[in-house]
Amino acid sequence: MESWVKEFKYYISVGLAQWTDSPTRLARRQLIEKRKEKRATELVKQDDEVIVKLEDLAIERSKSVDSAVLGKYNIWRKENENENPDSTVRLMRDQIIMARVYLGIAKMKNKLQLYQELQSQLKESQRALGDATSDADLHRSDHEKIKAMGQVLSKAKEQLYDCKLVTGKLRAMLQTVDEQVRSLKKQSTFLSQLAAKTIPNGIHCLSMRLTIDYYLLPPEKESSLGDPSKHVFHLVTDKLNFGAMNMWFLLNPPGKATINVENVDEFKWLNSSYCPVLRQLESATMKEYYFKAGHPTNSGASNLKYRNPKYLSMLNHLRFYLPQVYPKLDKILFLDDDIVVQKDLTGLWAVNLQGKVNGAVETCGESFHRFDKYLNFSNPHIAKNFDPNACGWAYGMNMFDLKVWKKKDITGIYHKWQNLNEDRVLWKLGTLPPGLMTFYGLTHPLNKSWHVLGLGYNPSVDHSEIENAAVVHYNGNMKPWLEIAMTKYRSYWTKYVKYNHPYLRNCKLNE
């Protein structure tokens, strides 16, 4: 309030300096200044009186706490007359805040006896409150502690009250709490990213058992996964999981369909001389970006996700090389590894892509999931080639016309943009941004019921949309097989898991 008065005086003096200094006007100016100063002083006084009244009210309420008034909201807040079932817990929290404020002032003013009383009562209140989140968690004797704290706060107010000091202490505490919240948010982001990278013990056990058993099979049985003339599921994995994938489908053949499991490490054409992203991943700057903890671009919590191993895996970028992987196919349905197919997808093969390459579900709303969310429009290459308001779409379930792909040289377009992004100036990392650029103007929107997203990060996905979806997608960190999965969505995955399977039972995998 003092700073406001000074500022007010300043504006008065500047405005009045323009007047002529005739005796009448000079007297008039002095009168106006006196009136303004008087009004400002009154306002300051009123402000102090309001604070004092609030504190008096708080202390009186603290003294009179009993079981009959537990419905009242805590007295340190303006809504002190609102009915609230947890008002006692909130009152105790606010008392603890004010006790900390006066504790600092008592130490500053060398009021040692009062300091000790406040410290003792503060410990009692903190011990009584503990981890309580509602009044039901409190012991009945805690009401006496509230009264005792009210009496100590009343005494502290009488001896220590100073509007400036109290305000300053509260502001300092607010700033400290704000810093703690930011630190905890960063820690939470780090831990969630760490959890997303881990493999649960049961799944690791399952993979190891399947791999061992696969390589113990006679050679003639290793590749007998069905008739290639039938409907084929092409599954691409790495050498670490190749044996486990093969063994699982040998044990659990998918009905009339055929499974073709391939190892990405055996694609000899996929090398750094042909593939820009492989060349970049081998560079010293990229290794430093990923693995050096103190790298300046990795300092923020938002950048932690880019250190996920999936960004280093060619399996993630293989989606840009589908005609090279399957040169004899004209059309292919692409499915990610974190989706669940709930309904027959046969209808997708009849969808007319109208000469486009990619059939995908769009994800943009009124202002989100548009191109400016993913791409750096301050870069001229981006600004002159793309519309920032263009609608984004989803990977995870895509129908690709490989004939048109080859005609448009989609892989070549991808290479062009990947080469331009060597220093990550066009986009950060991942495959969606280059996908949006590569298939710009070449994507046909599919009906949203084909593919519902967000089950790995969004707690607000409508259940009716999930139930009606052909494919649900656990994109995000909270995969259904991890402990950090969202419970409300986990059942859409678990209902398809064969928990009574001998391998799963042996590895103690259960719901």
PDB file of C-alpha atoms in Angstrom, residues 254-458:
ATOM      1  CA  PRO A 254      -4.048 -66.906 -34.713  1.00  0.00           C
ATOM      2  CA  GLY A 255      -6.798 -69.024 -36.280  1.00  0.00           C
ATOM      3  CA  LYS A 256      -6.952 -68.867 -40.073  1.00  0.00           C
ATOM      4  CA  ALA A 257      -4.389 -66.065 -40.376  1.00  0.00           C
ATOM      5  CA  THR A 258      -0.650 -66.388 -40.936  1.00  0.00           C
ATOM      6  CA  ILE A 259       2.031 -64.656 -38.861  1.00  0.00           C
ATOM      7  CA  ASN A 260       5.226 -63.476 -40.529  1.00  0.00           C
ATOM      8  CA  VAL A 261       7.802 -62.393 -37.901  1.00  0.00           C
ATOM      9  CA  GLU A 262      10.830 -60.465 -39.168  1.00  0.00           C
ATOM     10  CA  ASN A 263      13.978 -59.135 -37.530  1.00  0.00           C
ATOM     11  CA  VAL A 264      14.759 -55.496 -38.327  1.00  0.00           C
ATOM     12  CA  ASP A 265      18.468 -56.153 -37.753  1.00  0.00           C
ATOM     13  CA  GLU A 266      18.470 -58.433 -40.796  1.00  0.00           C
ATOM     14  CA  PHE A 267      17.364 -55.619 -43.147  1.00  0.00           C
ATOM     15  CA  LYS A 268      20.824 -55.039 -44.615  1.00  0.00           C
ATOM     16  CA  TRP A 269      19.585 -52.254 -46.896  1.00  0.00           C
ATOM     17  CA  LEU A 270      18.630 -50.240 -43.788  1.00  0.00           C
ATOM     18  CA  ASN A 271      22.007 -48.647 -43.077  1.00  0.00           C
ATOM     19  CA  SER A 272      23.454 -45.210 -42.380  1.00  0.00           C
ATOM     20  CA  SER A 273      24.466 -44.622 -46.007  1.00  0.00           C
ATOM     21  CA  TYR A 274      20.803 -44.901 -47.072  1.00  0.00           C
ATOM     22  CA  CYS A 275      18.882 -43.795 -44.004  1.00  0.00           C
ATOM     23  CA  PRO A 276      19.458 -40.213 -42.720  1.00  0.00           C
ATOM     24  CA  VAL A 277      18.118 -40.884 -39.230  1.00  0.00           C
ATOM     25  CA  LEU A 278      20.549 -43.780 -38.747  1.00  0.00           C
ATOM     26  CA  ARG A 279      23.420 -41.559 -39.826  1.00  0.00           C
ATOM     27  CA  GLN A 280      22.283 -38.872 -37.404  1.00  0.00           C
ATOM     28  CA  LEU A 281      21.878 -41.340 -34.537  1.00  0.00           C
ATOM     29  CA  GLU A 282      25.479 -42.405 -35.057  1.00  0.00           C
ATOM     30  CA  SER A 283      26.769 -38.821 -34.882  1.00  0.00           C
ATOM     31  CA  ALA A 284      28.642 -37.519 -31.831  1.00  0.00           C
ATOM     32  CA  THR A 285      26.238 -34.588 -31.349  1.00  0.00           C
ATOM     33  CA  MET A 286      23.197 -36.865 -31.224  1.00  0.00           C
ATOM     34  CA  LYS A 287      24.890 -39.219 -28.750  1.00  0.00           C
ATOM     35  CA  GLU A 288      25.755 -36.246 -26.570  1.00  0.00           C
ATOM     36  CA  TYR A 289      22.144 -35.015 -26.792  1.00  0.00           C
ATOM     37  CA  TYR A 290      20.816 -38.383 -25.624  1.00  0.00           C
ATOM     38  CA  PHE A 291      23.394 -39.557 -23.132  1.00  0.00           C
ATOM     39  CA  LYS A 292      25.086 -36.519 -21.596  1.00  0.00           C
ATOM     40  CA  ALA A 293      23.075 -35.604 -18.490  1.00  0.00           C
ATOM     41  CA  GLY A 294      24.339 -32.024 -18.355  1.00  0.00           C
ATOM     42  CA  HIS A 295      23.560 -31.211 -21.982  1.00  0.00           C
ATOM     43  CA  PRO A 296      21.883 -27.752 -22.050  1.00  0.00           C
ATOM     44  CA  THR A 297      18.991 -28.943 -24.243  1.00  0.00           C
ATOM     45  CA  ASN A 298      18.151 -31.675 -21.745  1.00  0.00           C
ATOM     46  CA  SER A 299      17.828 -29.387 -18.734  1.00  0.00           C
ATOM     47  CA  GLY A 300      14.052 -28.973 -18.841  1.00  0.00           C
ATOM     48  CA  ALA A 301      11.573 -31.571 -17.665  1.00  0.00           C
ATOM     49  CA  SER A 302       9.725 -31.277 -20.976  1.00  0.00           C
ATOM     50  CA  ASN A 303      12.777 -32.581 -22.806  1.00  0.00           C
ATOM     51  CA  LEU A 304      13.105 -35.738 -20.703  1.00  0.00           C
ATOM     52  CA  LYS A 305      10.711 -37.626 -22.957  1.00  0.00           C
ATOM     53  CA  TYR A 306      13.066 -37.194 -25.905  1.00  0.00           C
ATOM     54  CA  ARG A 307      15.626 -39.376 -24.117  1.00  0.00           C
ATOM     55  CA  ASN A 308      13.299 -42.358 -24.313  1.00  0.00           C
ATOM     56  CA  PRO A 309      15.024 -45.321 -26.050  1.00  0.00           C
ATOM     57  CA  LYS A 310      12.196 -45.583 -28.598  1.00  0.00           C
ATOM     58  CA  TYR A 311      13.580 -42.489 -30.334  1.00  0.00           C
ATOM     59  CA  LEU A 312      16.857 -44.345 -30.863  1.00  0.00           C
ATOM     60  CA  SER A 313      15.186 -47.432 -32.324  1.00  0.00           C
ATOM     61  CA  MET A 314      14.867 -47.942 -36.070  1.00  0.00           C
ATOM     62  CA  LEU A 315      11.657 -49.852 -35.350  1.00  0.00           C
ATOM     63  CA  ASN A 316      10.115 -46.454 -34.675  1.00  0.00           C
ATOM     64  CA  HIS A 317      11.247 -45.075 -38.062  1.00  0.00           C
ATOM     65  CA  LEU A 318      10.543 -48.220 -40.072  1.00  0.00           C
ATOM     66  CA  ARG A 319       7.055 -46.870 -40.889  1.00  0.00           C
ATOM     67  CA  PHE A 320       8.690 -44.649 -43.556  1.00  0.00           C
ATOM     68  CA  TYR A 321      10.120 -47.690 -45.388  1.00  0.00           C
ATOM     69  CA  LEU A 322       7.057 -49.910 -45.854  1.00  0.00           C
ATOM     70  CA  PRO A 323       7.458 -50.423 -49.652  1.00  0.00           C
ATOM     71  CA  GLN A 324      11.082 -51.463 -49.085  1.00  0.00           C
ATOM     72  CA  VAL A 325      10.080 -53.920 -46.341  1.00  0.00           C
ATOM     73  CA  TYR A 326       7.130 -55.297 -48.339  1.00  0.00           C
ATOM     74  CA  PRO A 327       7.892 -54.671 -52.033  1.00  0.00           C
ATOM     75  CA  LYS A 328       5.138 -57.022 -53.307  1.00  0.00           C
ATOM     76  CA  LEU A 329       2.282 -55.416 -51.374  1.00  0.00           C
ATOM     77  CA  ASP A 330      -0.017 -52.729 -52.797  1.00  0.00           C
ATOM     78  CA  LYS A 331      -1.853 -51.872 -49.581  1.00  0.00           C
ATOM     79  CA  ILE A 332      -1.073 -52.388 -45.910  1.00  0.00           C
ATOM     80  CA  LEU A 333      -2.776 -51.699 -42.581  1.00  0.00           C
ATOM     81  CA  PHE A 334      -0.231 -50.338 -40.097  1.00  0.00           C
ATOM     82  CA  LEU A 335      -0.806 -51.066 -36.386  1.00  0.00           C
ATOM     83  CA  ASP A 336       1.359 -49.873 -33.486  1.00  0.00           C
ATOM     84  CA  ASP A 337       2.372 -52.193 -30.637  1.00  0.00           C
ATOM     85  CA  ASP A 338       0.323 -50.354 -27.974  1.00  0.00           C
ATOM     86  CA  ILE A 339      -3.114 -50.751 -29.551  1.00  0.00           C
ATOM     87  CA  VAL A 340      -5.992 -53.148 -28.918  1.00  0.00           C
ATOM     88  CA  VAL A 341      -8.192 -54.268 -31.838  1.00  0.00           C
ATOM     89  CA  GLN A 342     -11.770 -54.523 -30.553  1.00  0.00           C
ATOM     90  CA  LYS A 343     -13.709 -54.919 -33.812  1.00  0.00           C
ATOM     91  CA  ASP A 344     -13.367 -56.309 -37.321  1.00  0.00           C
ATOM     92  CA  LEU A 345     -11.120 -54.086 -39.462  1.00  0.00           C
ATOM     93  CA  THR A 346     -12.104 -55.627 -42.806  1.00  0.00           C
ATOM     94  CA  GLY A 347     -14.079 -52.491 -43.697  1.00  0.00           C
ATOM     95  CA  LEU A 348     -10.879 -50.432 -43.799  1.00  0.00           C
ATOM     96  CA  TRP A 349      -9.778 -52.226 -46.971  1.00  0.00           C
ATOM     97  CA  ALA A 350     -12.860 -50.882 -48.752  1.00  0.00           C
ATOM     98  CA  VAL A 351     -12.260 -47.235 -47.736  1.00  0.00           C
ATOM     99  CA  ASN A 352     -11.547 -45.069 -50.785  1.00  0.00           C
ATOM    100  CA  LEU A 353      -8.457 -42.980 -49.975  1.00  0.00           C
ATOM    101  CA  GLN A 354      -9.250 -40.748 -52.993  1.00  0.00           C
ATOM    102  CA  GLY A 355      -5.746 -40.884 -54.394  1.00  0.00           C
ATOM    103  CA  LYS A 356      -4.101 -40.132 -51.034  1.00  0.00           C
ATOM    104  CA  VAL A 357      -1.359 -42.259 -49.494  1.00  0.00           C
ATOM    105  CA  ASN A 358      -2.314 -42.308 -45.825  1.00  0.00           C
ATOM    106  CA  GLY A 359      -5.693 -43.010 -44.239  1.00  0.00           C
ATOM    107  CA  ALA A 360      -5.667 -41.747 -40.646  1.00  0.00           C
ATOM    108  CA  VAL A 361      -7.908 -40.360 -37.902  1.00  0.00           C
ATOM    109  CA  GLU A 362      -7.474 -36.620 -37.390  1.00  0.00           C
ATOM    110  CA  THR A 363      -6.708 -35.401 -33.878  1.00  0.00           C
ATOM    111  CA  CYS A 364      -7.149 -31.630 -34.055  1.00  0.00           C
ATOM    112  CA  GLY A 365      -9.708 -29.709 -32.035  1.00  0.00           C
ATOM    113  CA  GLU A 366     -10.420 -25.991 -32.116  1.00  0.00           C
ATOM    114  CA  SER A 367      -6.848 -24.994 -31.326  1.00  0.00           C
ATOM    115  CA  PHE A 368      -4.851 -28.083 -30.390  1.00  0.00           C
ATOM    116  CA  HIS A 369      -3.011 -30.852 -32.248  1.00  0.00           C
ATOM    117  CA  ARG A 370      -2.447 -28.616 -35.230  1.00  0.00           C
ATOM    118  CA  PHE A 371       0.849 -28.328 -37.099  1.00  0.00           C
ATOM    119  CA  ASP A 372       2.147 -25.424 -34.995  1.00  0.00           C
ATOM    120  CA  LYS A 373       2.149 -27.750 -31.966  1.00  0.00           C
ATOM    121  CA  TYR A 374       4.695 -30.066 -33.588  1.00  0.00           C
ATOM    122  CA  LEU A 375       6.773 -27.939 -35.974  1.00  0.00           C
ATOM    123  CA  ASN A 376       8.995 -24.880 -35.586  1.00  0.00           C
ATOM    124  CA  PHE A 377       7.237 -22.204 -37.668  1.00  0.00           C
ATOM    125  CA  SER A 378       9.960 -19.667 -36.926  1.00  0.00           C
ATOM    126  CA  ASN A 379      12.075 -21.642 -39.400  1.00  0.00           C
ATOM    127  CA  PRO A 380      11.599 -20.486 -43.026  1.00  0.00           C
ATOM    128  CA  HIS A 381      11.587 -24.062 -44.378  1.00  0.00           C
ATOM    129  CA  ILE A 382       8.558 -24.806 -42.236  1.00  0.00           C
ATOM    130  CA  ALA A 383       6.831 -21.430 -42.586  1.00  0.00           C
ATOM    131  CA  LYS A 384       6.789 -21.413 -46.408  1.00  0.00           C
ATOM    132  CA  ASN A 385       5.762 -25.052 -46.894  1.00  0.00           C
ATOM    133  CA  PHE A 386       3.108 -25.726 -44.238  1.00  0.00           C
ATOM    134  CA  ASP A 387      -0.017 -24.201 -42.760  1.00  0.00           C
ATOM    135  CA  PRO A 388       0.327 -23.789 -38.973  1.00  0.00           C
ATOM    136  CA  ASN A 389      -3.420 -24.448 -38.590  1.00  0.00           C
ATOM    137  CA  ALA A 390      -3.356 -27.658 -40.628  1.00  0.00           C
ATOM    138  CA  CYS A 391      -4.979 -30.539 -38.783  1.00  0.00           C
ATOM    139  CA  GLY A 392      -2.779 -33.172 -37.164  1.00  0.00           C
ATOM    140  CA  TRP A 393      -3.531 -36.888 -37.415  1.00  0.00           C
ATOM    141  CA  ALA A 394      -2.565 -40.009 -35.521  1.00  0.00           C
ATOM    142  CA  TYR A 395      -0.113 -42.824 -36.052  1.00  0.00           C
ATOM    143  CA  GLY A 396      -1.114 -46.143 -34.535  1.00  0.00           C
ATOM    144  CA  MET A 397      -3.706 -47.345 -37.045  1.00  0.00           C
ATOM    145  CA  ASN A 398      -3.102 -46.223 -40.624  1.00  0.00           C
ATOM    146  CA  MET A 399      -4.116 -47.557 -44.016  1.00  0.00           C
ATOM    147  CA  PHE A 400      -1.306 -46.978 -46.560  1.00  0.00           C
ATOM    148  CA  ASP A 401      -1.666 -47.224 -50.349  1.00  0.00           C
ATOM    149  CA  LEU A 402       1.819 -48.420 -51.291  1.00  0.00           C
ATOM    150  CA  LYS A 403       1.222 -47.973 -55.035  1.00  0.00           C
ATOM    151  CA  VAL A 404       0.611 -44.237 -54.627  1.00  0.00           C
ATOM    152  CA  TRP A 405       3.422 -44.168 -52.027  1.00  0.00           C
ATOM    153  CA  LYS A 406       5.921 -45.288 -54.669  1.00  0.00           C
ATOM    154  CA  LYS A 407       4.561 -42.828 -57.276  1.00  0.00           C
ATOM    155  CA  LYS A 408       4.860 -39.893 -54.852  1.00  0.00           C
ATOM    156  CA  ASP A 409       8.256 -41.102 -53.555  1.00  0.00           C
ATOM    157  CA  ILE A 410       7.140 -40.764 -49.937  1.00  0.00           C
ATOM    158  CA  THR A 411      10.378 -42.220 -48.569  1.00  0.00           C
ATOM    159  CA  GLY A 412      12.350 -39.640 -50.591  1.00  0.00           C
ATOM    160  CA  ILE A 413      10.239 -36.795 -49.133  1.00  0.00           C
ATOM    161  CA  TYR A 414      10.900 -38.156 -45.648  1.00  0.00           C
ATOM    162  CA  HIS A 415      14.650 -38.309 -46.357  1.00  0.00           C
ATOM    163  CA  LYS A 416      14.621 -34.697 -47.561  1.00  0.00           C
ATOM    164  CA  TRP A 417      13.060 -33.381 -44.348  1.00  0.00           C
ATOM    165  CA  GLN A 418      15.125 -35.654 -42.106  1.00  0.00           C
ATOM    166  CA  ASN A 419      18.325 -34.336 -43.722  1.00  0.00           C
ATOM    167  CA  LEU A 420      17.208 -30.745 -43.118  1.00  0.00           C
ATOM    168  CA  ASN A 421      16.548 -31.530 -39.466  1.00  0.00           C
ATOM    169  CA  GLU A 422      20.008 -32.822 -38.568  1.00  0.00           C
ATOM    170  CA  ASP A 423      20.366 -30.116 -35.896  1.00  0.00           C
ATOM    171  CA  ARG A 424      16.740 -30.588 -34.719  1.00  0.00           C
ATOM    172  CA  VAL A 425      15.766 -27.077 -35.799  1.00  0.00           C
ATOM    173  CA  LEU A 426      12.557 -28.076 -37.630  1.00  0.00           C
ATOM    174  CA  TRP A 427      11.176 -30.378 -34.928  1.00  0.00           C
ATOM    175  CA  LYS A 428      12.486 -32.132 -31.838  1.00  0.00           C
ATOM    176  CA  LEU A 429      12.454 -35.902 -32.242  1.00  0.00           C
ATOM    177  CA  GLY A 430      10.024 -38.722 -32.912  1.00  0.00           C
ATOM    178  CA  THR A 431       8.140 -39.816 -36.020  1.00  0.00           C
ATOM    179  CA  LEU A 432       4.882 -37.847 -35.891  1.00  0.00           C
ATOM    180  CA  PRO A 433       6.343 -34.431 -36.906  1.00  0.00           C
ATOM    181  CA  PRO A 434       8.175 -35.815 -39.977  1.00  0.00           C
ATOM    182  CA  GLY A 435       5.076 -37.905 -40.701  1.00  0.00           C
ATOM    183  CA  LEU A 436       2.882 -34.787 -40.748  1.00  0.00           C
ATOM    184  CA  MET A 437       5.338 -33.137 -43.145  1.00  0.00           C
ATOM    185  CA  THR A 438       5.890 -36.181 -45.361  1.00  0.00           C
ATOM    186  CA  PHE A 439       2.180 -36.916 -45.804  1.00  0.00           C
ATOM    187  CA  TYR A 440       1.122 -33.233 -45.986  1.00  0.00           C
ATOM    188  CA  GLY A 441      -1.754 -33.011 -48.461  1.00  0.00           C
ATOM    189  CA  LEU A 442      -1.620 -36.797 -48.902  1.00  0.00           C
ATOM    190  CA  THR A 443      -3.703 -37.900 -45.894  1.00  0.00           C
ATOM    191  CA  HIS A 444      -7.341 -38.965 -46.095  1.00  0.00           C
ATOM    192  CA  PRO A 445      -9.315 -38.527 -42.820  1.00  0.00           C
ATOM    193  CA  LEU A 446     -10.935 -41.681 -41.464  1.00  0.00           C
ATOM    194  CA  ASN A 447     -14.017 -41.817 -39.263  1.00  0.00           C
ATOM    195  CA  LYS A 448     -12.955 -41.269 -35.639  1.00  0.00           C
ATOM    196  CA  SER A 449     -14.653 -44.483 -34.494  1.00  0.00           C
ATOM    197  CA  TRP A 450     -11.930 -46.481 -36.242  1.00  0.00           C
ATOM    198  CA  HIS A 451      -9.221 -45.279 -33.865  1.00  0.00           C
ATOM    199  CA  VAL A 452      -9.647 -43.777 -30.371  1.00  0.00           C
ATOM    200  CA  LEU A 453      -6.480 -42.414 -28.767  1.00  0.00           C
ATOM    201  CA  GLY A 454      -5.218 -41.175 -25.428  1.00  0.00           C
ATOM    202  CA  LEU A 455      -5.627 -44.178 -23.129  1.00  0.00           C
ATOM    203  CA  GLY A 456      -1.991 -43.817 -22.085  1.00  0.00           C
ATOM    204  CA  TYR A 457      -2.186 -40.200 -20.919  1.00  0.00           C
ATOM    205  CA  ASN A 458      -5.685 -38.690 -21.090  1.00  0.00           C
TER     206      ASN A 458
END
